[in-house]
Tab-separated table of C-alpha atoms in Angstrom:
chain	number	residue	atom	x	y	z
A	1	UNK	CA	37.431	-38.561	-17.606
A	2	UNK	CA	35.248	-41.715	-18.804
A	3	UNK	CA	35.787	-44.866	-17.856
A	4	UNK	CA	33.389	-47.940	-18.752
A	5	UNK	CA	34.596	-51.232	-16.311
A	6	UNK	CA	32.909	-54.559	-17.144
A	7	UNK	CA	32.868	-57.680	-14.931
A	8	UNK	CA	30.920	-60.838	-15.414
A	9	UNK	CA	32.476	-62.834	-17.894
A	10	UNK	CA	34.149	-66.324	-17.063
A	11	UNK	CA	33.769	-70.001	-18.380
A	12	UNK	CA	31.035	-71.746	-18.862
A	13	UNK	CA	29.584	-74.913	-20.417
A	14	UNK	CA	27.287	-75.017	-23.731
A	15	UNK	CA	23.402	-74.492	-22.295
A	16	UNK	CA	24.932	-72.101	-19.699
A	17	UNK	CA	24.596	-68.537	-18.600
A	18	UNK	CA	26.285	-65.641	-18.100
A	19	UNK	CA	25.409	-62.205	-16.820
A	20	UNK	CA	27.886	-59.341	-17.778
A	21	UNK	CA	27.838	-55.777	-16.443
A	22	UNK	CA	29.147	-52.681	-17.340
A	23	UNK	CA	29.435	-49.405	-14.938
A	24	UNK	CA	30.425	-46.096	-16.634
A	25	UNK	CA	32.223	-43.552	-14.628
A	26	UNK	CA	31.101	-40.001	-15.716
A	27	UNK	CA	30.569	-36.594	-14.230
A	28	UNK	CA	27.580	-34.796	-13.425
A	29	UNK	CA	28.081	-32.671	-16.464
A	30	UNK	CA	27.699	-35.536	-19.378
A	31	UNK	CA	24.664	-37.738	-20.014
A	32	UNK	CA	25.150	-41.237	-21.778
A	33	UNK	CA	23.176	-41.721	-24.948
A	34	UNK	CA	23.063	-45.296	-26.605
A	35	UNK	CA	24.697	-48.136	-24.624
A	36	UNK	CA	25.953	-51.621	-26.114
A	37	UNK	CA	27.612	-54.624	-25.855
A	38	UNK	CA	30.222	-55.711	-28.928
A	39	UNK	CA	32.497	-58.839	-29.313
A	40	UNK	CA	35.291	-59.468	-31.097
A	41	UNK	CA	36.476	-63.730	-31.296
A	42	UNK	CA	39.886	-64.645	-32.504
A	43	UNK	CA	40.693	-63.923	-36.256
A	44	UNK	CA	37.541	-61.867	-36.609
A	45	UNK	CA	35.994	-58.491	-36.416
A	46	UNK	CA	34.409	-56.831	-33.683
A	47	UNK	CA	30.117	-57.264	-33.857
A	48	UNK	CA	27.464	-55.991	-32.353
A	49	UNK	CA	25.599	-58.080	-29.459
A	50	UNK	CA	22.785	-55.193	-28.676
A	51	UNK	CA	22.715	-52.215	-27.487
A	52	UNK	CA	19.620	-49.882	-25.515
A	53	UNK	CA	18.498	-46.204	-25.781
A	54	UNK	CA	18.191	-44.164	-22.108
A	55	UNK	CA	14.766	-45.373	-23.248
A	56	UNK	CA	14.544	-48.902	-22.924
A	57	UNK	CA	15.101	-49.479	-26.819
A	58	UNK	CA	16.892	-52.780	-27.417
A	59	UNK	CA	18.201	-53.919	-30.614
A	60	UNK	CA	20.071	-57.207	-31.058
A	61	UNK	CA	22.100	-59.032	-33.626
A	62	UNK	CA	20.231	-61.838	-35.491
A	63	UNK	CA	22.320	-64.704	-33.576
A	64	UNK	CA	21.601	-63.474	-29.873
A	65	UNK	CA	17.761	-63.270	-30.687
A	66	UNK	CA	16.075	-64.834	-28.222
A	67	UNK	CA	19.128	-66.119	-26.257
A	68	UNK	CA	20.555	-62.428	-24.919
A	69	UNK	CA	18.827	-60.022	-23.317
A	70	UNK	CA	20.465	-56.361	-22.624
A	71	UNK	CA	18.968	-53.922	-19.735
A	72	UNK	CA	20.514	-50.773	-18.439
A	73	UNK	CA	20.130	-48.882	-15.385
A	74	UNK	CA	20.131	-45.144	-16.272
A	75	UNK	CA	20.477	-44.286	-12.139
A	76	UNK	CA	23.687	-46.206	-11.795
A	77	UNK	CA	25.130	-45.611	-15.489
A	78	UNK	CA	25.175	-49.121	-15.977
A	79	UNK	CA	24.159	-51.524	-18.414
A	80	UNK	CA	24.122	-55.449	-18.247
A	81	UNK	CA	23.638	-58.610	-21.151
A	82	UNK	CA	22.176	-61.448	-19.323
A	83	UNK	CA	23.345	-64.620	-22.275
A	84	UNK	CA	21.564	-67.937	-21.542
A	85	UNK	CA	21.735	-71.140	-23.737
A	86	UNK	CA	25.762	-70.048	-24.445
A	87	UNK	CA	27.312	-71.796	-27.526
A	88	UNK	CA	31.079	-72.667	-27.919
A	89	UNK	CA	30.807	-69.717	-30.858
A	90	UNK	CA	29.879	-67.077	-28.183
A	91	UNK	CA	33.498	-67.592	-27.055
A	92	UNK	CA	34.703	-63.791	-27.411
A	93	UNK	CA	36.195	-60.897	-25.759
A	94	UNK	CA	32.979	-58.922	-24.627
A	95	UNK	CA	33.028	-55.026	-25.317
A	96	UNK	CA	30.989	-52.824	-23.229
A	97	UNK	CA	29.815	-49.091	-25.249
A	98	UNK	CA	28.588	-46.001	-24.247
A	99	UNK	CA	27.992	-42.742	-26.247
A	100	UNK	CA	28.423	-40.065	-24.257
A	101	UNK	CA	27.109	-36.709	-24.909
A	102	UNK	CA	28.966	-33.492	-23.887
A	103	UNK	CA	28.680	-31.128	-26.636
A	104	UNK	CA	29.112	-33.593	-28.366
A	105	UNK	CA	28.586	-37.244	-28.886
A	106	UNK	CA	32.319	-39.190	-27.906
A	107	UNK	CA	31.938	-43.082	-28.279
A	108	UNK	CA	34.184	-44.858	-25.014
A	109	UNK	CA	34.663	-48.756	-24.989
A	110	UNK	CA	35.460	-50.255	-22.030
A	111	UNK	CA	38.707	-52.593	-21.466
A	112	UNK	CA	36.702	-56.113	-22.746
A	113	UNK	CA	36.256	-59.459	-20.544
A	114	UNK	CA	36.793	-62.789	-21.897
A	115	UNK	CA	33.560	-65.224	-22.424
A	116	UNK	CA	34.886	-68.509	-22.863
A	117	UNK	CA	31.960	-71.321	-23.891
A	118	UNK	CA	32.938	-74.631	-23.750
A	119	UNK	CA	31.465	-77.822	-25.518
């Protein structure tokens, strides 16, 4: 059984930051390839924020250039998206995701937690 739990988000005024986390619960028998952060605001689709190899490899969307920075922490299965200089159109639900790899590659999302960015 996977389970991906994030924590972190909250309100916050425009200029602001945030630091989300994201801890994945997996056995000893699976290793976790690509890990991300997606967000999904009302009426739209869900987008990428960034995501990170096991490797350090970060790749971001255009917007969060700059603003958001994403880290993981292979020892603890974790991964984190530190957002400074928050805009009211950050306002989302935040989506951790994890690929894990047992046999083969299963993609697990974690429940979301609300960012709310205020002007």
């Amino acid at each position: 059984q996977v389970q991906l739990v994030e924590s972190g988000g909250g309100w916050v005024q425009a200029g602001g930051s945030l630091r989300l986390s994201c801890a994945a619960s997996v056995s000893a028998a699976v290793s976790i390839n690509l890990m991300g952060w997606y967000r999904q605001a009302p009426g739209k689709e869900r987008e990428l924020v960034a995501e990170i190899t096991p490797g350090g490899t970060a790749t971001y969307a255009d917007s969060m250039k700059g603003r958001f920075t994403i880290s993981r922490d292979n020892a603890r299965n974790a991964v984190y998206l530190q957002m400074n200089s928050l805009k009211p159109e950050d306002t989302a639900v935040y989506y951790c995701n994890a690929d894990i790899i047992h046999h083969v590659t299963i993609e697990f999302w974690g429940q979301g937690t609300q960012v709310t960015v205020s002007s």
